[in-house]
PDB file of C-alpha atoms and ligand atoms in Angstrom:
ATOM      1  CA  MET Y   1     -99.598 105.365 144.610  1.00 53.00           C
ATOM      2  CA  TYR Y   2     -99.122 106.617 141.062  1.00 62.00           C
ATOM      3  CA  GLY Y   3    -100.262 105.608 137.610  1.00 64.00           C
ATOM      4  CA  HIS Y   4     -97.070 103.633 137.127  1.00 71.00           C
ATOM      5  CA  LYS Y   5     -97.335 101.849 140.497  1.00 87.00           C
ATOM      6  CA  LEU Y   6    -100.771 100.801 141.650  1.00 95.00           C
ATOM      7  CA  SER Y   7    -101.919  99.721 145.108  1.00 96.00           C
ATOM      8  CA  GLN Y   8    -102.355  95.969 145.460  1.00 96.00           C
ATOM      9  CA  ARG Y   9    -106.127  96.470 145.247  1.00 97.00           C
ATOM     10  CA  LEU Y  10    -106.045  98.461 142.006  1.00 97.00           C
ATOM     11  CA  ALA Y  11    -103.381  96.141 140.571  1.00 97.00           C
ATOM     12  CA  ALA Y  12    -105.812  93.250 141.108  1.00 98.00           C
ATOM     13  CA  VAL Y  13    -108.518  95.270 139.337  1.00 98.00           C
ATOM     14  CA  ALA Y  14    -106.111  95.985 136.439  1.00 98.00           C
ATOM     15  CA  GLN Y  15    -105.347  92.267 136.209  1.00 98.00           C
ATOM     16  CA  MET Y  16    -109.023  91.564 135.436  1.00 98.00           C
ATOM     17  CA  VAL Y  17    -109.204  94.006 132.505  1.00 98.00           C
ATOM     18  CA  PRO Y  18    -109.200  92.180 129.154  1.00 98.00           C
ATOM     19  CA  GLN Y  19    -106.310  92.976 126.794  1.00 98.00           C
ATOM     20  CA  GLY Y  20    -107.351  95.632 124.275  1.00 98.00           C
ATOM     21  CA  ALA Y  21    -110.546  96.566 126.144  1.00 98.00           C
ATOM     22  CA  ARG Y  22    -112.165  99.989 125.791  1.00 98.00           C
ATOM     23  CA  VAL Y  23    -112.586 100.860 129.433  1.00 98.00           C
ATOM     24  CA  ALA Y  24    -114.782 103.277 131.356  1.00 98.00           C
ATOM     25  CA  ASP Y  25    -113.437 103.755 134.877  1.00 98.00           C
ATOM     26  CA  ILE Y  26    -116.363 105.219 136.795  1.00 98.00           C
ATOM     27  CA  GLY Y  27    -115.327 107.104 139.934  1.00 98.00           C
ATOM     28  CA  SER Y  28    -111.773 107.266 138.622  1.00 97.00           C
ATOM     29  CA  ASP Y  29    -110.445 109.831 141.131  1.00 96.00           C
ATOM     30  CA  HIS Y  30    -106.767 110.225 140.100  1.00 95.00           C
ATOM     31  CA  ALA Y  31    -107.252 108.096 136.967  1.00 97.00           C
ATOM     32  CA  TYR Y  32    -104.438 105.869 138.228  1.00 97.00           C
ATOM     33  CA  LEU Y  33    -106.113 102.762 136.842  1.00 98.00           C
ATOM     34  CA  PRO Y  34    -106.607 103.845 133.197  1.00 98.00           C
ATOM     35  CA  VAL Y  35    -103.178 105.544 133.170  1.00 97.00           C
ATOM     36  CA  ASN Y  36    -101.568 102.341 134.403  1.00 97.00           C
ATOM     37  CA  LEU Y  37    -103.441 100.241 131.835  1.00 98.00           C
ATOM     38  CA  LEU Y  38    -102.201 102.522 129.039  1.00 97.00           C
ATOM     39  CA  LEU Y  39     -98.631 102.629 130.365  1.00 97.00           C
ATOM     40  CA  ASN Y  40     -98.632  98.816 130.384  1.00 96.00           C
ATOM     41  CA  LYS Y  41    -100.127  98.718 126.872  1.00 97.00           C
ATOM     42  CA  LYS Y  42    -103.050  96.658 128.093  1.00 98.00           C
ATOM     43  CA  ILE Y  43    -105.551  99.111 126.602  1.00 98.00           C
ATOM     44  CA  ASP Y  44    -105.333 102.135 124.358  1.00 95.00           C
ATOM     45  CA  PHE Y  45    -108.573 103.957 125.123  1.00 98.00           C
ATOM     46  CA  ALA Y  46    -110.433 104.815 128.301  1.00 98.00           C
ATOM     47  CA  VAL Y  47    -112.971 107.181 129.772  1.00 98.00           C
ATOM     48  CA  ALA Y  48    -112.276 108.366 133.321  1.00 98.00           C
ATOM     49  CA  GLY Y  49    -115.635 109.426 134.800  1.00 98.00           C
ATOM     50  CA  GLU Y  50    -115.933 111.456 137.974  1.00 98.00           C
ATOM     51  CA  VAL Y  51    -118.915 113.026 139.696  1.00 98.00           C
ATOM     52  CA  ALA Y  52    -116.846 115.366 141.893  1.00 98.00           C
ATOM     53  CA  VAL Y  53    -114.838 118.310 140.600  1.00 98.00           C
ATOM     54  CA  GLY Y  54    -111.740 117.815 142.805  1.00 97.00           C
ATOM     55  CA  PRO Y  55    -111.157 114.172 141.810  1.00 97.00           C
ATOM     56  CA  MET Y  56    -111.977 115.040 138.177  1.00 97.00           C
ATOM     57  CA  LYS Y  57    -109.206 117.672 138.258  1.00 97.00           C
ATOM     58  CA  ASN Y  58    -106.848 115.106 139.795  1.00 96.00           C
ATOM     59  CA  ALA Y  59    -107.692 112.732 136.951  1.00 97.00           C
ATOM     60  CA  ALA Y  60    -107.141 115.407 134.295  1.00 97.00           C
ATOM     61  CA  SER Y  61    -103.819 116.376 135.848  1.00 97.00           C
ATOM     62  CA  GLU Y  62    -102.559 112.740 135.930  1.00 96.00           C
ATOM     63  CA  VAL Y  63    -103.697 112.168 132.342  1.00 97.00           C
ATOM     64  CA  ASN Y  64    -102.016 115.395 131.149  1.00 97.00           C
ATOM     65  CA  LYS Y  65     -98.818 114.524 133.021  1.00 95.00           C
ATOM     66  CA  GLN Y  66     -98.583 111.321 130.987  1.00 95.00           C
ATOM     67  CA  GLY Y  67     -99.605 113.041 127.732  1.00 96.00           C
ATOM     68  CA  PHE Y  68    -102.584 110.684 127.374  1.00 97.00           C
ATOM     69  CA  GLN Y  69    -105.246 113.380 126.740  1.00 97.00           C
ATOM     70  CA  ASP Y  70    -106.198 111.912 123.372  1.00 97.00           C
ATOM     71  CA  ARG Y  71    -106.582 108.379 124.750  1.00 98.00           C
ATOM     72  CA  ILE Y  72    -108.063 108.911 128.221  1.00 98.00           C
ATOM     73  CA  ILE Y  73    -111.085 111.173 128.121  1.00 98.00           C
ATOM     74  CA  VAL Y  74    -111.834 112.665 131.533  1.00 98.00           C
ATOM     75  CA  ARG Y  75    -115.483 113.581 132.033  1.00 98.00           C
ATOM     76  CA  LEU Y  76    -117.354 115.147 134.917  1.00 98.00           C
ATOM     77  CA  ALA Y  77    -120.531 113.076 135.105  1.00 98.00           C
ATOM     78  CA  ASP Y  78    -122.707 111.016 137.403  1.00 97.00           C
ATOM     79  CA  GLY Y  79    -122.022 107.308 136.953  1.00 97.00           C
ATOM     80  CA  LEU Y  80    -122.485 105.816 133.494  1.00 97.00           C
ATOM     81  CA  ALA Y  81    -123.493 109.219 132.048  1.00 97.00           C
ATOM     82  CA  ALA Y  82    -119.734 109.664 131.537  1.00 98.00           C
ATOM     83  CA  ILE Y  83    -119.949 107.189 128.639  1.00 98.00           C
ATOM     84  CA  GLU Y  84    -120.929 108.361 125.153  1.00 97.00           C
ATOM     85  CA  PRO Y  85    -121.884 105.992 122.300  1.00 96.00           C
ATOM     86  CA  ILE Y  86    -118.863 107.142 120.239  1.00 97.00           C
ATOM     87  CA  ASP Y  87    -116.543 105.820 123.001  1.00 98.00           C
ATOM     88  CA  ALA Y  88    -117.579 102.220 122.113  1.00 98.00           C
ATOM     89  CA  ILE Y  89    -116.875 101.167 125.692  1.00 98.00           C
ATOM     90  CA  ASP Y  90    -116.981  97.411 126.268  1.00 98.00           C
ATOM     91  CA  THR Y  91    -115.620  97.201 129.829  1.00 98.00           C
ATOM     92  CA  VAL Y  92    -116.854  99.151 132.829  1.00 98.00           C
ATOM     93  CA  VAL Y  93    -114.812  99.313 136.028  1.00 98.00           C
ATOM     94  CA  ILE Y  94    -116.383 100.602 139.239  1.00 98.00           C
ATOM     95  CA  ALA Y  95    -113.972 100.305 142.155  1.00 98.00           C
ATOM     96  CA  GLY Y  96    -113.587 101.676 145.638  1.00 97.00           C
ATOM     97  CA  MET Y  97    -117.245 102.457 146.392  1.00 98.00           C
ATOM     98  CA  GLY Y  98    -119.940 100.784 148.450  1.00 98.00           C
ATOM     99  CA  GLY Y  99    -121.826  97.924 146.832  1.00 98.00           C
ATOM    100  CA  ILE Y 100    -125.173  99.700 147.089  1.00 98.00           C
ATOM    101  CA  LEU Y 101    -123.828 102.732 145.207  1.00 98.00           C
ATOM    102  CA  ILE Y 102    -122.239 100.460 142.586  1.00 98.00           C
ATOM    103  CA  SER Y 103    -125.587  98.708 142.065  1.00 98.00           C
ATOM    104  CA  LYS Y 104    -127.398 102.059 141.751  1.00 97.00           C
ATOM    105  CA  ILE Y 105    -124.873 103.281 139.178  1.00 97.00           C
ATOM    106  CA  LEU Y 106    -125.330 100.085 137.148  1.00 97.00           C
ATOM    107  CA  ASP Y 107    -129.140 100.381 137.368  1.00 94.00           C
ATOM    108  CA  ALA Y 108    -129.065 103.521 135.285  1.00 79.00           C
ATOM    109  CA  GLY Y 109    -127.117 102.206 132.344  1.00 83.00           C
ATOM    110  CA  PRO Y 110    -127.029  99.956 129.298  1.00 92.00           C
ATOM    111  CA  ARG Y 111    -125.363  96.531 129.230  1.00 94.00           C
ATOM    112  CA  PHE Y 112    -121.641  96.019 128.705  1.00 98.00           C
ATOM    113  CA  GLU Y 113    -119.507  93.078 127.625  1.00 98.00           C
ATOM    114  CA  THR Y 114    -117.538  93.086 130.860  1.00 98.00           C
ATOM    115  CA  LEU Y 115    -118.101  94.534 134.316  1.00 98.00           C
ATOM    116  CA  ILE Y 116    -115.264  94.687 136.826  1.00 98.00           C
ATOM    117  CA  LEU Y 117    -116.580  95.680 140.224  1.00 98.00           C
ATOM    118  CA  GLN Y 118    -114.727  96.200 143.471  1.00 98.00           C
ATOM    119  CA  PRO Y 119    -117.235  97.012 146.198  1.00 98.00           C
ATOM    120  CA  ASN Y 120    -115.787  98.127 149.535  1.00 97.00           C
ATOM    121  CA  THR Y 121    -118.946  96.915 151.304  1.00 97.00           C
ATOM    122  CA  ASP Y 122    -122.215  95.055 150.529  1.00 98.00           C
ATOM    123  CA  GLU Y 123    -120.646  92.559 148.139  1.00 98.00           C
ATOM    124  CA  ALA Y 124    -123.762  90.364 148.406  1.00 98.00           C
ATOM    125  CA  THR Y 125    -125.889  93.230 147.050  1.00 98.00           C
ATOM    126  CA  VAL Y 126    -123.626  93.483 144.008  1.00 98.00           C
ATOM    127  CA  ARG Y 127    -123.804  89.726 143.346  1.00 98.00           C
ATOM    128  CA  GLU Y 128    -127.574  89.832 143.684  1.00 98.00           C
ATOM    129  CA  TRP Y 129    -127.753  92.795 141.276  1.00 98.00           C
ATOM    130  CA  LEU Y 130    -125.724  90.829 138.715  1.00 98.00           C
ATOM    131  CA  GLU Y 131    -127.958  87.764 139.058  1.00 97.00           C
ATOM    132  CA  GLN Y 132    -131.118  89.855 138.669  1.00 96.00           C
ATOM    133  CA  HIS Y 133    -129.778  91.680 135.611  1.00 96.00           C
ATOM    134  CA  ALA Y 134    -128.663  88.588 133.672  1.00 96.00           C
ATOM    135  CA  TYR Y 135    -124.943  88.839 134.249  1.00 98.00           C
ATOM    136  CA  GLN Y 136    -122.837  85.865 135.242  1.00 98.00           C
ATOM    137  CA  ILE Y 137    -119.791  86.063 137.467  1.00 98.00           C
ATOM    138  CA  VAL Y 138    -116.739  84.662 135.686  1.00 98.00           C
ATOM    139  CA  ALA Y 139    -113.998  85.514 138.173  1.00 98.00           C
ATOM    140  CA  GLU Y 140    -113.485  86.818 141.683  1.00 98.00           C
ATOM    141  CA  ASP Y 141    -110.465  87.894 143.668  1.00 98.00           C
ATOM    142  CA  ILE Y 142    -109.797  89.158 147.167  1.00 98.00           C
ATOM    143  CA  VAL Y 143    -106.872  91.237 148.391  1.00 98.00           C
ATOM    144  CA  ALA Y 144    -105.819  92.486 151.812  1.00 97.00           C
ATOM    145  CA  GLU Y 145    -104.405  95.975 152.154  1.00 95.00           C
ATOM    146  CA  ASP Y 146    -104.133  98.424 155.066  1.00 91.00           C
ATOM    147  CA  ASN Y 147    -106.153  96.221 157.445  1.00 90.00           C
ATOM    148  CA  HIS Y 148    -108.960  95.923 154.937  1.00 94.00           C
ATOM    149  CA  THR Y 149    -109.998  93.167 152.579  1.00 97.00           C
ATOM    150  CA  TYR Y 150    -111.363  94.034 149.169  1.00 98.00           C
ATOM    151  CA  GLU Y 151    -113.391  91.702 146.968  1.00 98.00           C
ATOM    152  CA  LEU Y 152    -113.333  91.955 143.181  1.00 98.00           C
ATOM    153  CA  ILE Y 153    -116.028  90.588 140.904  1.00 98.00           C
ATOM    154  CA  LYS Y 154    -115.832  90.194 137.135  1.00 98.00           C
ATOM    155  CA  ALA Y 155    -119.041  89.541 135.198  1.00 98.00           C
ATOM    156  CA  ILE Y 156    -120.234  89.151 131.627  1.00 98.00           C
ATOM    157  CA  PRO Y 157    -123.770  88.865 130.206  1.00 97.00           C
ATOM    158  CA  GLY Y 158    -125.295  85.462 130.938  1.00 97.00           C
ATOM    159  CA  ASP Y 159    -127.570  83.721 133.379  1.00 93.00           C
ATOM    160  CA  MET Y 160    -126.541  82.382 136.754  1.00 96.00           C
ATOM    161  CA  THR Y 161    -128.310  81.241 139.868  1.00 97.00           C
ATOM    162  CA  LEU Y 162    -126.696  82.131 143.154  1.00 98.00           C
ATOM    163  CA  SER Y 163    -127.555  80.631 146.531  1.00 97.00           C
ATOM    164  CA  ALA Y 164    -127.609  82.850 149.630  1.00 96.00           C
ATOM    165  CA  HIS Y 165    -124.239  81.266 150.432  1.00 96.00           C
ATOM    166  CA  ASP Y 166    -122.828  82.268 147.014  1.00 97.00           C
ATOM    167  CA  LYS Y 167    -124.008  85.854 147.468  1.00 98.00           C
ATOM    168  CA  GLN Y 168    -122.477  86.176 150.907  1.00 98.00           C
ATOM    169  CA  PHE Y 169    -119.198  84.325 150.403  1.00 98.00           C
ATOM    170  CA  GLY Y 170    -118.668  84.585 146.642  1.00 98.00           C
ATOM    171  CA  PRO Y 171    -119.166  81.587 144.321  1.00 98.00           C
ATOM    172  CA  TYR Y 172    -115.488  81.527 143.284  1.00 98.00           C
ATOM    173  CA  LEU Y 173    -113.987  82.897 146.507  1.00 98.00           C
ATOM    174  CA  SER Y 174    -115.697  80.238 148.628  1.00 97.00           C
ATOM    175  CA  GLU Y 175    -114.528  77.538 146.228  1.00 96.00           C
ATOM    176  CA  ILE Y 176    -110.900  78.710 146.200  1.00 96.00           C
ATOM    177  CA  GLN Y 177    -110.802  79.639 149.928  1.00 96.00           C
ATOM    178  CA  SER Y 178    -107.590  81.694 149.744  1.00 97.00           C
ATOM    179  CA  ASP Y 179    -105.800  82.647 152.973  1.00 97.00           C
ATOM    180  CA  VAL Y 180    -107.081  86.229 152.642  1.00 98.00           C
ATOM    181  CA  TRP Y 181    -110.663  85.042 152.225  1.00 98.00           C
ATOM    182  CA  ARG Y 182    -110.381  82.664 155.217  1.00 97.00           C
ATOM    183  CA  ALA Y 183    -108.836  85.418 157.355  1.00 97.00           C
ATOM    184  CA  LYS Y 184    -111.720  87.746 156.450  1.00 97.00           C
ATOM    185  CA  TRP Y 185    -114.362  85.238 157.557  1.00 97.00           C
ATOM    186  CA  GLU Y 186    -112.410  84.128 160.642  1.00 97.00           C
ATOM    187  CA  HIS Y 187    -112.307  87.798 161.654  1.00 96.00           C
ATOM    188  CA  GLU Y 188    -116.033  88.162 160.976  1.00 97.00           C
ATOM    189  CA  LEU Y 189    -116.735  85.013 163.012  1.00 97.00           C
ATOM    190  CA  ASP Y 190    -114.748  86.429 165.904  1.00 97.00           C
ATOM    191  CA  ARG Y 191    -116.668  89.721 165.690  1.00 97.00           C
ATOM    192  CA  LYS Y 192    -120.045  87.960 165.663  1.00 97.00           C
ATOM    193  CA  GLU Y 193    -119.081  85.763 168.634  1.00 97.00           C
ATOM    194  CA  LYS Y 194    -118.274  88.924 170.614  1.00 97.00           C
ATOM    195  CA  VAL Y 195    -121.629  90.440 169.611  1.00 97.00           C
ATOM    196  CA  LEU Y 196    -123.356  87.244 170.762  1.00 96.00           C
ATOM    197  CA  GLY Y 197    -121.589  87.488 174.126  1.00 96.00           C
ATOM    198  CA  PHE Y 198    -122.838  91.074 174.580  1.00 95.00           C
ATOM    199  CA  LEU Y 199    -126.369  90.132 173.542  1.00 95.00           C
ATOM    200  CA  GLN Y 200    -126.460  87.204 175.972  1.00 95.00           C
ATOM    201  CA  ALA Y 201    -125.264  89.420 178.835  1.00 95.00           C
ATOM    202  CA  ALA Y 202    -127.702  92.246 178.094  1.00 94.00           C
ATOM    203  CA  THR Y 203    -131.011  92.924 179.766  1.00 92.00           C
ATOM    204  CA  PRO Y 204    -133.667  92.809 178.566  1.00 92.00           C
ATOM    205  CA  VAL Y 205    -132.777  89.698 176.563  1.00 89.00           C
ATOM    206  CA  HIS Y 206    -133.356  90.069 172.811  1.00 91.00           C
ATOM    207  CA  GLU Y 207    -134.107  86.449 171.919  1.00 94.00           C
ATOM    208  CA  ASP Y 208    -134.653  87.252 168.241  1.00 95.00           C
ATOM    209  CA  ARG Y 209    -131.281  89.010 167.867  1.00 95.00           C
ATOM    210  CA  ILE Y 210    -129.532  86.194 169.743  1.00 97.00           C
ATOM    211  CA  ALA Y 211    -131.078  83.588 167.440  1.00 97.00           C
ATOM    212  CA  GLU Y 212    -130.189  85.663 164.366  1.00 97.00           C
ATOM    213  CA  THR Y 213    -126.555  86.069 165.455  1.00 97.00           C
ATOM    214  CA  GLN Y 214    -126.294  82.363 166.345  1.00 97.00           C
ATOM    215  CA  ALA Y 215    -127.553  81.493 162.857  1.00 97.00           C
ATOM    216  CA  GLU Y 216    -125.003  83.863 161.266  1.00 97.00           C
ATOM    217  CA  ILE Y 217    -122.226  82.277 163.335  1.00 97.00           C
ATOM    218  CA  ALA Y 218    -123.321  78.768 162.315  1.00 97.00           C
ATOM    219  CA  THR Y 219    -123.307  79.788 158.627  1.00 97.00           C
ATOM    220  CA  ILE Y 220    -119.748  81.133 158.836  1.00 97.00           C
ATOM    221  CA  GLN Y 221    -118.560  78.114 160.856  1.00 96.00           C
ATOM    222  CA  GLU Y 222    -120.012  75.813 158.217  1.00 95.00           C
ATOM    223  CA  VAL Y 223    -118.258  77.571 155.338  1.00 95.00           C
ATOM    224  CA  LEU Y 224    -114.908  77.609 157.182  1.00 95.00           C
ATOM    225  CA  LYS Y 225    -115.038  73.851 157.974  1.00 90.00           C
TER     226      LYS Y 225
HETATM  227  N1  LIG T   1    -111.889 104.114 141.652  1.00 83.96           N
HETATM  228  C1  LIG T   1    -110.803 104.665 142.431  1.00 83.96           C
HETATM  229  C2  LIG T   1    -110.166 103.576 143.250  1.00 83.96           C
HETATM  230  O1  LIG T   1    -110.722 102.484 143.297  1.00 83.96           O
HETATM  231  O2  LIG T   1    -109.119 103.824 143.860  1.00 83.96           O
HETATM  232  C3  LIG T   1    -111.273 105.779 143.329  1.00 83.96           C
HETATM  233  C4  LIG T   1    -112.186 105.351 144.445  1.00 83.96           C
HETATM  234  S1  LIG T   1    -112.741 106.712 145.374  1.00 83.96           S
HETATM  235  C5  LIG T   1    -112.817 106.042 146.962  1.00 83.96           C
HETATM  236  C6  LIG T   1    -114.425 106.843 144.872  1.00 83.96           C
HETATM  237  C7  LIG T   1    -114.604 107.881 143.783  1.00 83.96           C
HETATM  238  O3  LIG T   1    -115.869 107.686 143.185  1.00 83.96           O
HETATM  239  C8  LIG T   1    -114.569 109.304 144.312  1.00 83.96           C
HETATM  240  O4  LIG T   1    -113.614 110.035 143.619  1.00 83.96           O
HETATM  241  C9  LIG T   1    -115.988 109.806 144.063  1.00 83.96           C
HETATM  242  O5  LIG T   1    -116.025 111.180 143.724  1.00 83.96           O
HETATM  243  C10 LIG T   1    -116.422 108.937 142.908  1.00 83.96           C
HETATM  244  N2  LIG T   1    -117.870 108.752 142.766  1.00 83.96           N
HETATM  245  C11 LIG T   1    -118.777 108.511 143.746  1.00 83.96           C
HETATM  246  N3  LIG T   1    -120.008 108.404 143.230  1.00 83.96           N
HETATM  247  C12 LIG T   1    -119.880 108.551 141.879  1.00 83.96           C
HETATM  248  C13 LIG T   1    -120.801 108.570 140.802  1.00 83.96           C
HETATM  249  N4  LIG T   1    -122.113 108.388 140.998  1.00 83.96           N
HETATM  250  N5  LIG T   1    -120.322 108.760 139.555  1.00 83.96           N
HETATM  251  C14 LIG T   1    -118.998 108.957 139.353  1.00 83.96           C
HETATM  252  N6  LIG T   1    -118.086 108.974 140.342  1.00 83.96           N
HETATM  253  C15 LIG T   1    -118.522 108.776 141.583  1.00 83.96           C
END
């Protein structure tokens, strides 16, 4: 993957970025995303934030290679500390990290016009964070790549109320029910049915865990109906 050709996952993230946005890509690694957005003239300013020196050097090298040093500012910083008021950032992207880490990073910062989040895990935690911090989800996407599915969530300031079902399955994703989304939950259903089989065969019998897994299975079956 290079700045000029993104993975399917990062291409889906790029798709969600508003035209002309001033973007902070937090945890940018190689800065492929902001470089791609500039190459495609979707944006003309970004901050690429990185907490680790190696990835920060990768980002700087990619930015220099493209001659974008004046338009993509690479900063070594923890989370949103990479953003300075003079940057006038309106859109924050946090992709390729766990949902709990994404929520912690967001906890520490001010509000932004647009958040584009791509948690690798704990998507429900991210949705709950958004609900609790007066953001509303305005779009979701899901892509499959390398035997993994990745969910993307776009949010703007505003109130929303999410049910437990919305948090788990995604308010938009569960409405649209794309093939990728269905395959993810069919796979999860399969996994939970295997777990239930093991639990039922085990001694001593853990009635509480069996009941919990049966309830989880019923929830997934219901949503896949
Ligand atoms: N965002 C890119 C993507 O989606 O392909 C890179 C994802 S990479 C798996 C995660 C990156 O986030 C790593 O380079 C890591 O150093 C960085 N990271 C983790 N915690 C961070 C934090 N608190 N602040 C900034 N960067 C962080």
